[in-house]
PDB file of C-alpha atoms in Angstrom:
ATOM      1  CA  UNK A   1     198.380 -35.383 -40.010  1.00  0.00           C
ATOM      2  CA  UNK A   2     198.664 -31.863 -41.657  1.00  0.00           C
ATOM      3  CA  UNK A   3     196.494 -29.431 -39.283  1.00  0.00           C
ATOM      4  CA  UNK A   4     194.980 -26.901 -42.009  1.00  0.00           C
ATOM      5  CA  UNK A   5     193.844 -24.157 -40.061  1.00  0.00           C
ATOM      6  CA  UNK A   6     194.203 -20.587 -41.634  1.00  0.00           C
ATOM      7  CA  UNK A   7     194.630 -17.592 -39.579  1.00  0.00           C
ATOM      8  CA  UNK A   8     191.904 -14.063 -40.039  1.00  0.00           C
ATOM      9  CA  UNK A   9     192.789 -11.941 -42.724  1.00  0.00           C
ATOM     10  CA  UNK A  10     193.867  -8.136 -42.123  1.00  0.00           C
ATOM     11  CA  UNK A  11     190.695  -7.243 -43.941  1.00  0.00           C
ATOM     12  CA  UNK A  12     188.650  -9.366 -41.576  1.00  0.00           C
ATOM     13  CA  UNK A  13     189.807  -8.279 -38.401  1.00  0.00           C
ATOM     14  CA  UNK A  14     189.204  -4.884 -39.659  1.00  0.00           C
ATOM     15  CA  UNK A  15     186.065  -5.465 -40.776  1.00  0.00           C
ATOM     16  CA  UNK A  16     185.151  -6.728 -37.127  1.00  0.00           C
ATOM     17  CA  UNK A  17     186.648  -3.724 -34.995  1.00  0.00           C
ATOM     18  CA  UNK A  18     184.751  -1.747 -37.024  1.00  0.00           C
ATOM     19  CA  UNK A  19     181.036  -3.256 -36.321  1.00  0.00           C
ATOM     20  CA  UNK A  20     182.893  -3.573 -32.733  1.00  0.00           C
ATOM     21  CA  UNK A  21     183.302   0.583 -32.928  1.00  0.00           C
ATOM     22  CA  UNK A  22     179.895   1.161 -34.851  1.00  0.00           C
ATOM     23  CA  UNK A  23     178.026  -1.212 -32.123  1.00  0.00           C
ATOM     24  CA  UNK A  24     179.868   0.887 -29.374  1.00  0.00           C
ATOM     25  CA  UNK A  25     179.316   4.377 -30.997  1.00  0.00           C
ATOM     26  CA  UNK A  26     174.979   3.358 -31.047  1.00  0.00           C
ATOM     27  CA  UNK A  27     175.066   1.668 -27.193  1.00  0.00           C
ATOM     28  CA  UNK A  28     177.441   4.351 -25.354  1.00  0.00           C
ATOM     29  CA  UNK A  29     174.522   7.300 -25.467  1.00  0.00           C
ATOM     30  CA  UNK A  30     171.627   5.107 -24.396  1.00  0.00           C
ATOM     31  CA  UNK A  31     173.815   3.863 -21.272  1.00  0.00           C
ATOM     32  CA  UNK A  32     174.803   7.965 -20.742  1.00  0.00           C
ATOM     33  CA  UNK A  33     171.322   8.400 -21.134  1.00  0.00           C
ATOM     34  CA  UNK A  34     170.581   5.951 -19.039  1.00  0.00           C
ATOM     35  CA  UNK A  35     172.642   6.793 -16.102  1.00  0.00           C
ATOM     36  CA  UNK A  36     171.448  10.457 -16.179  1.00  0.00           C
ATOM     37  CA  UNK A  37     168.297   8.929 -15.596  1.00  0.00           C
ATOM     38  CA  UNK A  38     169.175   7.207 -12.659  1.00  0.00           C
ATOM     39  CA  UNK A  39     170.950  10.058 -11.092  1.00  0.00           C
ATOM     40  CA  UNK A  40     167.659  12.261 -11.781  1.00  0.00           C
ATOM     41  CA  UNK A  41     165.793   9.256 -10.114  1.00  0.00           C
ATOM     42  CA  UNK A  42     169.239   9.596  -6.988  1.00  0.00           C
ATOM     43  CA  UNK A  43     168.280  13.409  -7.041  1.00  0.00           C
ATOM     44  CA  UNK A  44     164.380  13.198  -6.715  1.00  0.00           C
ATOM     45  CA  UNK A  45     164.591  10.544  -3.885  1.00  0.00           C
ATOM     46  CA  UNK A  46     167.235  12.945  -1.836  1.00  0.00           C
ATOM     47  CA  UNK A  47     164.615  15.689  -2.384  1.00  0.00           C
ATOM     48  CA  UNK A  48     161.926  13.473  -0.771  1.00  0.00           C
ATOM     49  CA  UNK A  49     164.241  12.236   1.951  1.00  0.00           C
ATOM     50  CA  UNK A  50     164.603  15.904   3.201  1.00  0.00           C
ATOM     51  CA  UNK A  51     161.114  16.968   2.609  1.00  0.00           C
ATOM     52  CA  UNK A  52     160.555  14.093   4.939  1.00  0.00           C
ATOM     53  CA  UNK A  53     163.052  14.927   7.278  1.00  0.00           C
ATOM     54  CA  UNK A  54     161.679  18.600   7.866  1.00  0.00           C
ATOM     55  CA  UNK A  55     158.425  17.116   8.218  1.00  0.00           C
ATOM     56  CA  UNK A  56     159.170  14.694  10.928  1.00  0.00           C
ATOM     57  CA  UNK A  57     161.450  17.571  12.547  1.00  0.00           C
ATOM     58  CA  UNK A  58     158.001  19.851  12.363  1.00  0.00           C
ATOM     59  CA  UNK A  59     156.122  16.765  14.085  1.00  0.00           C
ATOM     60  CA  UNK A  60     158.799  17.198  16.954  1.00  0.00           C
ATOM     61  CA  UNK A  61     158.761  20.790  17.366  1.00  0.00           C
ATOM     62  CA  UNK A  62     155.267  21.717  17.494  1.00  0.00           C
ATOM     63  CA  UNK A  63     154.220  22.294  14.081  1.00  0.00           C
ATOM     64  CA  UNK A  64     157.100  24.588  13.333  1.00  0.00           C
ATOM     65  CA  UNK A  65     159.958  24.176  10.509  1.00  0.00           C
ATOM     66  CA  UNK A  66     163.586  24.562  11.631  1.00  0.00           C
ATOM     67  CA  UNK A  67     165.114  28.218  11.439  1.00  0.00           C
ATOM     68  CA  UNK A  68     167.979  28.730   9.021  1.00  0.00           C
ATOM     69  CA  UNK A  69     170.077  29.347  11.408  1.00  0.00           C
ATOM     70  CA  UNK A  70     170.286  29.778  15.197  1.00  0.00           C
ATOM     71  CA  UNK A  71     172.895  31.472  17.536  1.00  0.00           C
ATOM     72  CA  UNK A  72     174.174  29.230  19.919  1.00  0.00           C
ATOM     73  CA  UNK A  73     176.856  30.076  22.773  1.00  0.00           C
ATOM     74  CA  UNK A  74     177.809  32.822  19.580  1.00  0.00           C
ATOM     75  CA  UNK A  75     178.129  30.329  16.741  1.00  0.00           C
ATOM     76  CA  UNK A  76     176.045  30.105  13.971  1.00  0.00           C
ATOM     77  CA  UNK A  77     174.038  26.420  13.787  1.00  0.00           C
ATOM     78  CA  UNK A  78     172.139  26.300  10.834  1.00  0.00           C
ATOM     79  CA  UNK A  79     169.061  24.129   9.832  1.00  0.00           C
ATOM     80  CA  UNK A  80     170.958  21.127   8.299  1.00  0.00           C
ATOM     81  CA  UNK A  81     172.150  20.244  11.775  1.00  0.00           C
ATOM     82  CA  UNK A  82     168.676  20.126  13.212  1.00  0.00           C
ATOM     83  CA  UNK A  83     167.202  17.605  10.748  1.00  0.00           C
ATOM     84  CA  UNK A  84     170.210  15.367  10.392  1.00  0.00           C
ATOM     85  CA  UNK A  85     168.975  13.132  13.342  1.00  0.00           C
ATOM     86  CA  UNK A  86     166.021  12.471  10.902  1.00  0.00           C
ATOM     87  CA  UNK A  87     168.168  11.675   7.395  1.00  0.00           C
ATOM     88  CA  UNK A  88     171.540  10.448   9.371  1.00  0.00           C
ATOM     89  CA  UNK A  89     173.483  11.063   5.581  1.00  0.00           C
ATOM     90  CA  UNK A  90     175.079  14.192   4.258  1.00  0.00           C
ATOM     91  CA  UNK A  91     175.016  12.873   0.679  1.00  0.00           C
ATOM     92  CA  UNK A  92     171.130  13.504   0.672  1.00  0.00           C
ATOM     93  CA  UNK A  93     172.149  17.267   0.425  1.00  0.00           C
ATOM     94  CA  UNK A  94     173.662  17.159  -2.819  1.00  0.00           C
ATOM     95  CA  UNK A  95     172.319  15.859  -6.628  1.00  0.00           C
ATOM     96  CA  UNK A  96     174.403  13.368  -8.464  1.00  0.00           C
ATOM     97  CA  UNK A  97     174.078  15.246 -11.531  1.00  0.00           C
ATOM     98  CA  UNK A  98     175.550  18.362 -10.275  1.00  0.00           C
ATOM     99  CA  UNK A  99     179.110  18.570 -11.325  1.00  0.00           C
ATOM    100  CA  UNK A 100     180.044  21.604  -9.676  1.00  0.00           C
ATOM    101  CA  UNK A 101     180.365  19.333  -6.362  1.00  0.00           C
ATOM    102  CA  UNK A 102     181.632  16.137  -6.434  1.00  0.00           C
ATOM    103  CA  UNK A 103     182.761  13.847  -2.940  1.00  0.00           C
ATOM    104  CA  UNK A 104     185.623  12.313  -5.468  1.00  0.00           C
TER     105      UNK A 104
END
């Protein structure tokens, strides 16, 4: 028994990187797209988280916002510190589109 199987072509295997490279060249700027979305979506949520956080702090303290900073035993504590108890994250203070900081 004579197996008669034939092997791609150069011009076949070509011909499919290159709908590989043209399908990859459409898709890769709806995902970027797509992620920029979600970090707008990260970004927005980390604004409401500390909107909420001052709020709740307010609630606390009688109606009143923390300062932006306050002088304790001469050193300079300033408002994150008071409304961490209410967030507990340090992320929340930065977008995830902003690439002048990065935690990598």
């Amino acid at each position: 028994m004579v197996s008669n199987t034939r092997g791609f072509t150069l011009i076949e295997l070509l011909v499919v990187i290159a709908i590989i490279a043209i399908l990859a060249a459409i898709l890769f700027p709806v995902f970027a797209r797509a992620r920029e979305k979600a970090r707008q979506s990260s970004c927005m949520s980390n604004a409401k988280q500390l909107a909420l956080g001052f709020l709740m702090y307010a609630q606390d303290y009688d109606e009143e916002f923390p300062r932006q900073y306050i002088v304790v035993s001469g050193v300079a504590v300033r408002w994150p510190a008071y409304i961490m108890p209410y967030i507990k994250n340090y992320q929340i203070f930065t977008c995830p589109s902003d690439k002048s900081y990065s935690l990598d």
